[in-house]
């Protein structure tokens, strides 16, 4: 994704480090609700031992508030860091 996003967003005046940090914030917050997460079948199998009617939809519905909380928290930290003018890289 970097060959697409970096040149495109650098035209807007953003630093490559800030673009990379923003991408990591967005990507990390959606990992928990991604259907290709390798841990979802394992979590579903363990839950299914105790609750036979539990489905993938139930799991994603339960995980959505956590994903939104992580997105809100990381985004807040990103914008505070950016507005303070602190460097993202060395």
mmCIF file of N, CA, C and O in Angstrom:
data_model
loop_
_atom_site.group_PDB
_atom_site.id
_atom_site.type_symbol
_atom_site.label_atom_id
_atom_site.label_comp_id
_atom_site.label_asym_id
_atom_site.label_seq_id
_atom_site.Cartn_x
_atom_site.Cartn_y
_atom_site.Cartn_z
ATOM 1 N N UNK A 1 0.815 -1.193 0.000
ATOM 2 C CA UNK A 1 0.000 0.000 0.000
ATOM 3 C C UNK A 1 0.862 1.262 0.000
ATOM 4 O O UNK A 1 0.405 2.310 -0.414
ATOM 5 N N UNK A 2 2.080 1.168 0.486
ATOM 6 C CA UNK A 2 2.940 2.345 0.572
ATOM 7 C C UNK A 2 3.205 2.990 -0.790
ATOM 8 O O UNK A 2 3.184 4.224 -0.884
ATOM 9 N N UNK A 3 3.444 2.216 -1.877
ATOM 10 C CA UNK A 3 3.686 2.873 -3.163
ATOM 11 C C UNK A 3 2.498 3.679 -3.674
ATOM 12 O O UNK A 3 2.647 4.539 -4.523
ATOM 13 N N UNK A 4 1.315 3.404 -3.147
ATOM 14 C CA UNK A 4 0.130 4.164 -3.560
ATOM 15 C C UNK A 4 -0.098 5.359 -2.648
ATOM 16 O O UNK A 4 -0.258 6.488 -3.091
ATOM 17 N N UNK A 5 -0.108 5.101 -1.323
ATOM 18 C CA UNK A 5 -0.470 6.145 -0.375
ATOM 19 C C UNK A 5 0.612 7.205 -0.184
ATOM 20 O O UNK A 5 0.292 8.386 -0.036
ATOM 21 N N UNK A 6 1.869 6.803 -0.150
ATOM 22 C CA UNK A 6 2.917 7.786 0.113
ATOM 23 C C UNK A 6 2.960 8.903 -0.921
ATOM 24 O O UNK A 6 2.863 10.073 -0.554
ATOM 25 N N UNK A 7 3.102 8.609 -2.219
ATOM 26 C CA UNK A 7 3.148 9.715 -3.177
ATOM 27 C C UNK A 7 1.853 10.525 -3.212
ATOM 28 O O UNK A 7 1.878 11.752 -3.339
ATOM 29 N N UNK A 8 0.725 9.837 -3.074
ATOM 30 C CA UNK A 8 -0.560 10.527 -3.150
ATOM 31 C C UNK A 8 -0.713 11.511 -1.995
ATOM 32 O O UNK A 8 -1.109 12.667 -2.194
ATOM 33 N N UNK A 9 -0.395 11.093 -0.795
ATOM 34 C CA UNK A 9 -0.588 11.956 0.367
ATOM 35 C C UNK A 9 0.572 12.926 0.580
ATOM 36 O O UNK A 9 0.404 13.940 1.246
ATOM 37 N N UNK A 10 1.729 12.618 0.011
ATOM 38 C CA UNK A 10 2.834 13.570 0.094
ATOM 39 C C UNK A 10 2.537 14.813 -0.733
ATOM 40 O O UNK A 10 3.033 15.900 -0.426
ATOM 41 N N UNK A 11 1.697 14.670 -1.753
ATOM 42 C CA UNK A 11 1.294 15.838 -2.537
ATOM 43 C C UNK A 11 0.470 16.812 -1.699
ATOM 44 O O UNK A 11 0.403 17.997 -2.005
ATOM 45 N N UNK A 12 -0.161 16.298 -0.640
ATOM 46 C CA UNK A 12 -0.941 17.153 0.263
ATOM 47 C C UNK A 12 -0.077 17.803 1.326
ATOM 48 O O UNK A 12 -0.584 18.570 2.142
ATOM 49 N N UNK A 13 1.202 17.479 1.355
ATOM 50 C CA UNK A 13 2.110 18.103 2.310
ATOM 51 C C UNK A 13 2.362 17.294 3.564
ATOM 52 O O UNK A 13 2.969 17.792 4.500
ATOM 53 N N UNK A 14 1.909 16.059 3.602
ATOM 54 C CA UNK A 14 2.144 15.217 4.776
ATOM 55 C C UNK A 14 3.500 14.524 4.659
ATOM 56 O O UNK A 14 3.934 14.155 3.574
ATOM 57 N N UNK A 15 4.138 14.328 5.815
ATOM 58 C CA UNK A 15 5.417 13.635 5.839
ATOM 59 C C UNK A 15 5.188 12.131 5.687
ATOM 60 O O UNK A 15 4.176 11.606 6.131
ATOM 61 N N UNK A 16 6.147 11.414 5.100
ATOM 62 C CA UNK A 16 6.001 9.959 4.963
ATOM 63 C C UNK A 16 5.837 9.251 6.311
ATOM 64 O O UNK A 16 5.113 8.271 6.413
ATOM 65 N N UNK A 17 6.492 9.768 7.355
ATOM 66 C CA UNK A 17 6.378 9.143 8.681
ATOM 67 C C UNK A 17 4.960 9.265 9.223
ATOM 68 O O UNK A 17 4.431 8.337 9.842
ATOM 69 N N UNK A 18 4.325 10.408 9.004
ATOM 70 C CA UNK A 18 2.953 10.621 9.476
ATOM 71 C C UNK A 18 1.979 9.732 8.705
ATOM 72 O O UNK A 18 1.026 9.200 9.282
ATOM 73 N N UNK A 19 2.213 9.563 7.421
ATOM 74 C CA UNK A 19 1.353 8.701 6.604
ATOM 75 C C UNK A 19 1.462 7.255 7.081
ATOM 76 O O UNK A 19 0.452 6.560 7.237
ATOM 77 N N UNK A 20 2.684 6.814 7.350
ATOM 78 C CA UNK A 20 2.890 5.445 7.834
ATOM 79 C C UNK A 20 2.227 5.245 9.194
ATOM 80 O O UNK A 20 1.596 4.214 9.449
ATOM 81 N N UNK A 21 2.345 6.233 10.080
ATOM 82 C CA UNK A 21 1.727 6.131 11.411
ATOM 83 C C UNK A 21 0.204 6.098 11.298
ATOM 84 O O UNK A 21 -0.455 5.314 11.995
ATOM 85 N N UNK A 22 -0.369 6.902 10.426
ATOM 86 C CA UNK A 22 -1.824 6.906 10.240
ATOM 87 C C UNK A 22 -2.306 5.575 9.677
ATOM 88 O O UNK A 22 -3.353 5.053 10.091
ATOM 89 N N UNK A 23 -1.545 4.999 8.764
ATOM 90 C CA UNK A 23 -1.909 3.691 8.214
ATOM 91 C C UNK A 23 -1.879 2.621 9.304
ATOM 92 O O UNK A 23 -2.773 1.777 9.388
ATOM 93 N N UNK A 24 -0.875 2.669 10.150
ATOM 94 C CA UNK A 24 -0.779 1.674 11.224
ATOM 95 C C UNK A 24 -1.912 1.819 12.230
ATOM 96 O O UNK A 24 -2.403 0.827 12.771
ATOM 97 N N UNK A 25 -2.331 3.048 12.505
ATOM 98 C CA UNK A 25 -3.467 3.278 13.407
ATOM 99 C C UNK A 25 -4.726 2.641 12.822
ATOM 100 O O UNK A 25 -5.448 1.912 13.505
ATOM 101 N N UNK A 26 -4.994 2.911 11.561
ATOM 102 C CA UNK A 26 -6.211 2.380 10.931
ATOM 103 C C UNK A 26 -6.157 0.865 10.801
ATOM 104 O O UNK A 26 -7.158 0.183 11.042
ATOM 105 N N UNK A 27 -5.000 0.328 10.445
ATOM 106 C CA UNK A 27 -4.885 -1.116 10.250
ATOM 107 C C UNK A 27 -4.995 -1.876 11.567
ATOM 108 O O UNK A 27 -5.673 -2.901 11.644
ATOM 109 N N UNK A 28 -4.366 -1.374 12.610
ATOM 110 C CA UNK A 28 -4.383 -2.098 13.883
ATOM 111 C C UNK A 28 -5.764 -2.121 14.520
ATOM 112 O O UNK A 28 -6.114 -3.068 15.220
ATOM 113 N N UNK A 29 -6.556 -1.104 14.261
ATOM 114 C CA UNK A 29 -7.883 -1.063 14.885
ATOM 115 C C UNK A 29 -8.874 -2.013 14.215
ATOM 116 O O UNK A 29 -9.835 -2.439 14.849
ATOM 117 N N UNK A 30 -8.638 -2.364 12.971
ATOM 118 C CA UNK A 30 -9.580 -3.258 12.284
ATOM 119 C C UNK A 30 -9.133 -4.710 12.278
ATOM 120 O O UNK A 30 -9.865 -5.570 11.800
ATOM 121 N N UNK A 31 -7.960 -4.999 12.806
ATOM 122 C CA UNK A 31 -7.484 -6.390 12.820
ATOM 123 C C UNK A 31 -8.392 -7.298 13.626
ATOM 124 O O UNK A 31 -8.575 -8.459 13.283
ATOM 125 N N UNK A 32 -8.976 -6.779 14.699
ATOM 126 C CA UNK A 32 -9.799 -7.621 15.568
ATOM 127 C C UNK A 32 -11.107 -8.028 14.897
ATOM 128 O O UNK A 32 -11.672 -9.068 15.227
ATOM 129 N N UNK A 33 -11.593 -7.263 13.942
ATOM 130 C CA UNK A 33 -12.867 -7.581 13.283
ATOM 131 C C UNK A 33 -12.682 -8.076 11.852
ATOM 132 O O UNK A 33 -13.650 -8.252 11.132
ATOM 133 N N UNK A 34 -11.447 -8.310 11.457
ATOM 134 C CA UNK A 34 -11.183 -8.791 10.108
ATOM 135 C C UNK A 34 -11.578 -10.262 9.982
ATOM 136 O O UNK A 34 -11.160 -11.096 10.789
ATOM 137 N N UNK A 35 -12.372 -10.606 8.979
ATOM 138 C CA UNK A 35 -12.766 -12.013 8.832
ATOM 139 C C UNK A 35 -11.617 -12.937 8.448
ATOM 140 O O UNK A 35 -11.750 -14.144 8.542
ATOM 141 N N UNK A 36 -10.484 -12.392 8.024
ATOM 142 C CA UNK A 36 -9.336 -13.238 7.706
ATOM 143 C C UNK A 36 -8.351 -13.331 8.866
ATOM 144 O O UNK A 36 -7.250 -13.846 8.704
ATOM 145 N N UNK A 37 -8.760 -12.867 10.040
ATOM 146 C CA UNK A 37 -7.948 -12.995 11.241
ATOM 147 C C UNK A 37 -7.767 -14.482 11.550
ATOM 148 O O UNK A 37 -8.740 -15.213 11.689
ATOM 149 N N UNK A 38 -6.536 -14.962 11.667
ATOM 150 C CA UNK A 38 -6.337 -16.403 11.868
ATOM 151 C C UNK A 38 -6.827 -16.904 13.221
ATOM 152 O O UNK A 38 -7.002 -18.106 13.405
ATOM 153 N N UNK A 39 -7.062 -16.019 14.171
ATOM 154 C CA UNK A 39 -7.506 -16.437 15.495
ATOM 155 C C UNK A 39 -9.017 -16.575 15.608
ATOM 156 O O UNK A 39 -9.509 -17.137 16.581
ATOM 157 N N UNK A 40 -9.768 -16.050 14.644
ATOM 158 C CA UNK A 40 -11.227 -16.141 14.727
ATOM 159 C C UNK A 40 -11.738 -17.578 14.783
ATOM 160 O O UNK A 40 -12.595 -17.880 15.618
ATOM 161 N N UNK A 41 -11.258 -18.499 13.959
ATOM 162 C CA UNK A 41 -11.750 -19.875 14.077
ATOM 163 C C UNK A 41 -11.421 -20.510 15.432
ATOM 164 O O UNK A 41 -12.228 -21.254 15.989
ATOM 165 N N UNK A 42 -10.249 -20.189 15.968
ATOM 166 C CA UNK A 42 -9.871 -20.725 17.267
ATOM 167 C C UNK A 42 -10.786 -20.186 18.369
ATOM 168 O O UNK A 42 -11.281 -20.945 19.209
ATOM 169 N N UNK A 43 -11.039 -18.884 18.359
ATOM 170 C CA UNK A 43 -11.926 -18.275 19.348
ATOM 171 C C UNK A 43 -13.332 -18.842 19.203
ATOM 172 O O UNK A 43 -13.991 -19.172 20.200
ATOM 173 N N UNK A 44 -13.806 -18.968 17.979
ATOM 174 C CA UNK A 44 -15.138 -19.541 17.758
ATOM 175 C C UNK A 44 -15.222 -20.990 18.233
ATOM 176 O O UNK A 44 -16.232 -21.403 18.809
ATOM 177 N N UNK A 45 -14.175 -21.764 18.029
ATOM 178 C CA UNK A 45 -14.179 -23.161 18.459
ATOM 179 C C UNK A 45 -14.251 -23.265 19.981
ATOM 180 O O UNK A 45 -14.992 -24.095 20.517
ATOM 181 N N UNK A 46 -13.506 -22.416 20.671
ATOM 182 C CA UNK A 46 -13.526 -22.451 22.137
ATOM 183 C C UNK A 46 -14.886 -21.993 22.662
ATOM 184 O O UNK A 46 -15.451 -22.623 23.565
ATOM 185 N N UNK A 47 -15.423 -20.921 22.105
ATOM 186 C CA UNK A 47 -16.738 -20.445 22.553
ATOM 187 C C UNK A 47 -17.812 -21.475 22.231
ATOM 188 O O UNK A 47 -18.739 -21.681 23.015
ATOM 189 N N UNK A 48 -17.669 -22.122 21.089
ATOM 190 C CA UNK A 48 -18.672 -23.112 20.661
ATOM 191 C C UNK A 48 -18.735 -24.313 21.609
ATOM 192 O O UNK A 48 -19.757 -24.996 21.683
ATOM 193 N N UNK A 49 -17.664 -24.568 22.343
ATOM 194 C CA UNK A 49 -17.690 -25.631 23.346
ATOM 195 C C UNK A 49 -18.707 -25.338 24.451
ATOM 196 O O UNK A 49 -19.296 -26.251 25.026
ATOM 197 N N UNK A 50 -18.892 -24.053 24.751
ATOM 198 C CA UNK A 50 -19.770 -23.653 25.843
ATOM 199 C C UNK A 50 -21.129 -23.146 25.371
ATOM 200 O O UNK A 50 -22.096 -23.182 26.116
ATOM 201 N N UNK A 51 -21.189 -22.636 24.146
ATOM 202 C CA UNK A 51 -22.431 -22.079 23.615
ATOM 203 C C UNK A 51 -22.559 -22.507 22.151
ATOM 204 O O UNK A 51 -21.924 -21.926 21.266
ATOM 205 N N UNK A 52 -23.391 -23.491 21.897
ATOM 206 C CA UNK A 52 -23.507 -24.073 20.546
ATOM 207 C C UNK A 52 -24.148 -23.131 19.524
ATOM 208 O O UNK A 52 -23.954 -23.286 18.332
ATOM 209 N N UNK A 53 -24.893 -22.145 19.985
ATOM 210 C CA UNK A 53 -25.575 -21.250 19.043
ATOM 211 C C UNK A 53 -24.763 -19.994 18.708
ATOM 212 O O UNK A 53 -25.238 -19.134 17.993
ATOM 213 N N UNK A 54 -23.545 -19.893 19.218
ATOM 214 C CA UNK A 54 -22.703 -18.725 18.972
ATOM 215 C C UNK A 54 -22.155 -18.785 17.551
ATOM 216 O O UNK A 54 -21.659 -19.811 17.100
ATOM 217 N N UNK A 55 -22.236 -17.661 16.817
ATOM 218 C CA UNK A 55 -21.793 -17.625 15.418
ATOM 219 C C UNK A 55 -20.727 -16.553 15.216
ATOM 220 O O UNK A 55 -20.419 -15.780 16.130
ATOM 221 N N UNK A 56 -20.188 -16.519 14.011
ATOM 222 C CA UNK A 56 -19.206 -15.500 13.662
ATOM 223 C C UNK A 56 -19.809 -14.104 13.768
ATOM 224 O O UNK A 56 -19.148 -13.162 14.196
ATOM 225 N N UNK A 57 -21.064 -13.970 13.395
ATOM 226 C CA UNK A 57 -21.741 -12.673 13.506
ATOM 227 C C UNK A 57 -21.812 -12.180 14.936
ATOM 228 O O UNK A 57 -21.615 -10.983 15.199
ATOM 229 N N UNK A 58 -22.075 -13.090 15.865
ATOM 230 C CA UNK A 58 -22.086 -12.712 17.277
ATOM 231 C C UNK A 58 -20.705 -12.225 17.725
ATOM 232 O O UNK A 58 -20.583 -11.223 18.427
ATOM 233 N N UNK A 59 -19.677 -12.950 17.308
ATOM 234 C CA UNK A 59 -18.315 -12.589 17.700
ATOM 235 C C UNK A 59 -17.922 -11.219 17.156
ATOM 236 O O UNK A 59 -17.356 -10.388 17.878
ATOM 237 N N UNK A 60 -18.224 -10.973 15.884
ATOM 238 C CA UNK A 60 -17.885 -9.676 15.297
ATOM 239 C C UNK A 60 -18.696 -8.547 15.924
ATOM 240 O O UNK A 60 -18.198 -7.436 16.088
ATOM 241 N N UNK A 61 -19.945 -8.831 16.294
ATOM 242 C CA UNK A 61 -20.773 -7.826 16.950
ATOM 243 C C UNK A 61 -20.208 -7.468 18.326
ATOM 244 O O UNK A 61 -20.209 -6.302 18.722
ATOM 245 N N UNK A 62 -19.720 -8.459 19.032
ATOM 246 C CA UNK A 62 -19.128 -8.211 20.345
ATOM 247 C C UNK A 62 -17.792 -7.474 20.208
ATOM 248 O O UNK A 62 -17.446 -6.623 21.022
ATOM 249 N N UNK A 63 -17.024 -7.784 19.176
ATOM 250 C CA UNK A 63 -15.699 -7.193 18.998
ATOM 251 C C UNK A 63 -15.743 -5.779 18.429
ATOM 252 O O UNK A 63 -14.772 -5.032 18.576
ATOM 253 N N UNK A 64 -16.846 -5.383 17.793
ATOM 254 C CA UNK A 64 -16.922 -4.063 17.157
ATOM 255 C C UNK A 64 -16.688 -2.897 18.131
ATOM 256 O O UNK A 64 -15.922 -1.978 17.807
ATOM 257 N N UNK A 65 -17.297 -2.876 19.315
ATOM 258 C CA UNK A 65 -17.019 -1.750 20.228
ATOM 259 C C UNK A 65 -15.548 -1.656 20.630
ATOM 260 O O UNK A 65 -15.017 -0.554 20.781
ATOM 261 N N UNK A 66 -14.880 -2.796 20.774
ATOM 262 C CA UNK A 66 -13.451 -2.770 21.103
ATOM 263 C C UNK A 66 -12.643 -2.186 19.944
ATOM 264 O O UNK A 66 -11.704 -1.414 20.149
ATOM 265 N N UNK A 67 -13.023 -2.546 18.739
ATOM 266 C CA UNK A 67 -12.344 -2.010 17.567
ATOM 267 C C UNK A 67 -12.523 -0.498 17.473
ATOM 268 O O UNK A 67 -11.571 0.234 17.186
ATOM 269 N N UNK A 68 -13.732 -0.040 17.719
ATOM 270 C CA UNK A 68 -13.981 1.412 17.682
ATOM 271 C C UNK A 68 -13.253 2.141 18.809
ATOM 272 O O UNK A 68 -12.774 3.263 18.623
ATOM 273 N N UNK A 69 -13.155 1.509 19.985
ATOM 274 C CA UNK A 69 -12.424 2.120 21.098
ATOM 275 C C UNK A 69 -10.936 2.236 20.775
ATOM 276 O O UNK A 69 -10.310 3.269 21.053
ATOM 277 N N UNK A 70 -10.371 1.188 20.177
ATOM 278 C CA UNK A 70 -8.963 1.233 19.789
ATOM 279 C C UNK A 70 -8.745 2.295 18.717
ATOM 280 O O UNK A 70 -7.779 3.068 18.780
ATOM 281 N N UNK A 71 -9.636 2.374 17.741
ATOM 282 C CA UNK A 71 -9.527 3.385 16.694
ATOM 283 C C UNK A 71 -9.604 4.794 17.276
ATOM 284 O O UNK A 71 -8.811 5.673 16.916
ATOM 285 N N UNK A 72 -10.525 5.016 18.195
ATOM 286 C CA UNK A 72 -10.654 6.332 18.821
ATOM 287 C C UNK A 72 -9.411 6.681 19.629
ATOM 288 O O UNK A 72 -8.892 7.800 19.535
ATOM 289 N N UNK A 73 -8.940 5.735 20.423
ATOM 290 C CA UNK A 73 -7.755 5.990 21.249
ATOM 291 C C UNK A 73 -6.505 6.252 20.441
ATOM 292 O O UNK A 73 -5.792 7.235 20.669
ATOM 293 N N UNK A 74 -6.225 5.380 19.471
ATOM 294 C CA UNK A 74 -5.036 5.556 18.637
ATOM 295 C C UNK A 74 -5.122 6.829 17.796
ATOM 296 O O UNK A 74 -4.122 7.528 17.602
ATOM 297 N N UNK A 75 -6.318 7.132 17.275
ATOM 298 C CA UNK A 75 -6.475 8.355 16.474
ATOM 299 C C UNK A 75 -6.241 9.586 17.318
ATOM 300 O O UNK A 75 -5.602 10.549 16.870
ATOM 301 N N UNK A 76 -6.747 9.576 18.538
ATOM 302 C CA UNK A 76 -6.522 10.707 19.442
ATOM 303 C C UNK A 76 -5.034 10.902 19.711
ATOM 304 O O UNK A 76 -4.527 12.028 19.644
ATOM 305 N N UNK A 77 -4.348 9.815 20.018
ATOM 306 C CA UNK A 77 -2.906 9.914 20.255
ATOM 307 C C UNK A 77 -2.162 10.377 19.003
ATOM 308 O O UNK A 77 -1.225 11.183 19.091
ATOM 309 N N UNK A 78 -2.573 9.892 17.839
ATOM 310 C CA UNK A 78 -1.926 10.309 16.591
ATOM 311 C C UNK A 78 -2.082 11.809 16.366
ATOM 312 O O UNK A 78 -1.115 12.504 16.063
ATOM 313 N N UNK A 79 -3.318 12.313 16.518
ATOM 314 C CA UNK A 79 -3.540 13.733 16.273
ATOM 315 C C UNK A 79 -2.861 14.612 17.314
ATOM 316 O O UNK A 79 -2.335 15.677 16.977
ATOM 317 N N UNK A 80 -2.841 14.202 18.562
ATOM 318 C CA UNK A 80 -2.120 14.961 19.582
ATOM 319 C C UNK A 80 -0.636 15.012 19.247
ATOM 320 O O UNK A 80 -0.003 16.077 19.307
ATOM 321 N N UNK A 81 -0.087 13.878 18.871
ATOM 322 C CA UNK A 81 1.331 13.804 18.502
ATOM 323 C C UNK A 81 1.615 14.703 17.299
ATOM 324 O O UNK A 81 2.605 15.427 17.270
ATOM 325 N N UNK A 82 0.728 14.670 16.313
ATOM 326 C CA UNK A 82 0.914 15.463 15.094
ATOM 327 C C UNK A 82 0.801 16.953 15.383
ATOM 328 O O UNK A 82 1.591 17.757 14.901
ATOM 329 N N UNK A 83 -0.217 17.336 16.160
ATOM 330 C CA UNK A 83 -0.417 18.761 16.464
ATOM 331 C C UNK A 83 0.675 19.333 17.352
ATOM 332 O O UNK A 83 0.952 20.524 17.299
ATOM 333 N N UNK A 84 1.294 18.509 18.183
ATOM 334 C CA UNK A 84 2.416 18.976 19.003
ATOM 335 C C UNK A 84 3.687 19.125 18.192
ATOM 336 O O UNK A 84 4.664 19.693 18.660
ATOM 337 N N UNK A 85 3.680 18.592 16.989
ATOM 338 C CA UNK A 85 4.844 18.702 16.116
ATOM 339 C C UNK A 85 5.977 17.761 16.497
ATOM 340 O O UNK A 85 7.128 17.989 16.112
ATOM 341 N N UNK A 86 5.662 16.714 17.239
ATOM 342 C CA UNK A 86 6.685 15.746 17.610
ATOM 343 C C UNK A 86 7.039 14.859 16.420
ATOM 344 O O UNK A 86 6.174 14.556 15.605
ATOM 345 N N UNK A 87 8.289 14.429 16.308
ATOM 346 C CA UNK A 87 8.668 13.596 15.163
ATOM 347 C C UNK A 87 8.103 12.177 15.285
ATOM 348 O O UNK A 87 8.040 11.616 16.369
ATOM 349 N N UNK A 88 7.712 11.595 14.163
ATOM 350 C CA UNK A 88 7.216 10.222 14.136
ATOM 351 C C UNK A 88 8.359 9.215 13.995
ATOM 352 O O UNK A 88 8.194 8.056 14.320
ATOM 353 N N UNK A 89 9.450 9.633 13.481
ATOM 354 C CA UNK A 89 10.590 8.735 13.287
ATOM 355 C C UNK A 89 11.873 9.385 13.769
ATOM 356 O O UNK A 89 11.907 10.551 14.180
ATOM 357 N N UNK A 90 12.932 8.630 13.712
ATOM 358 C CA UNK A 90 14.234 9.173 14.139
ATOM 359 C C UNK A 90 14.926 9.881 13.026
ATOM 360 O O UNK A 90 14.922 9.618 11.922
#
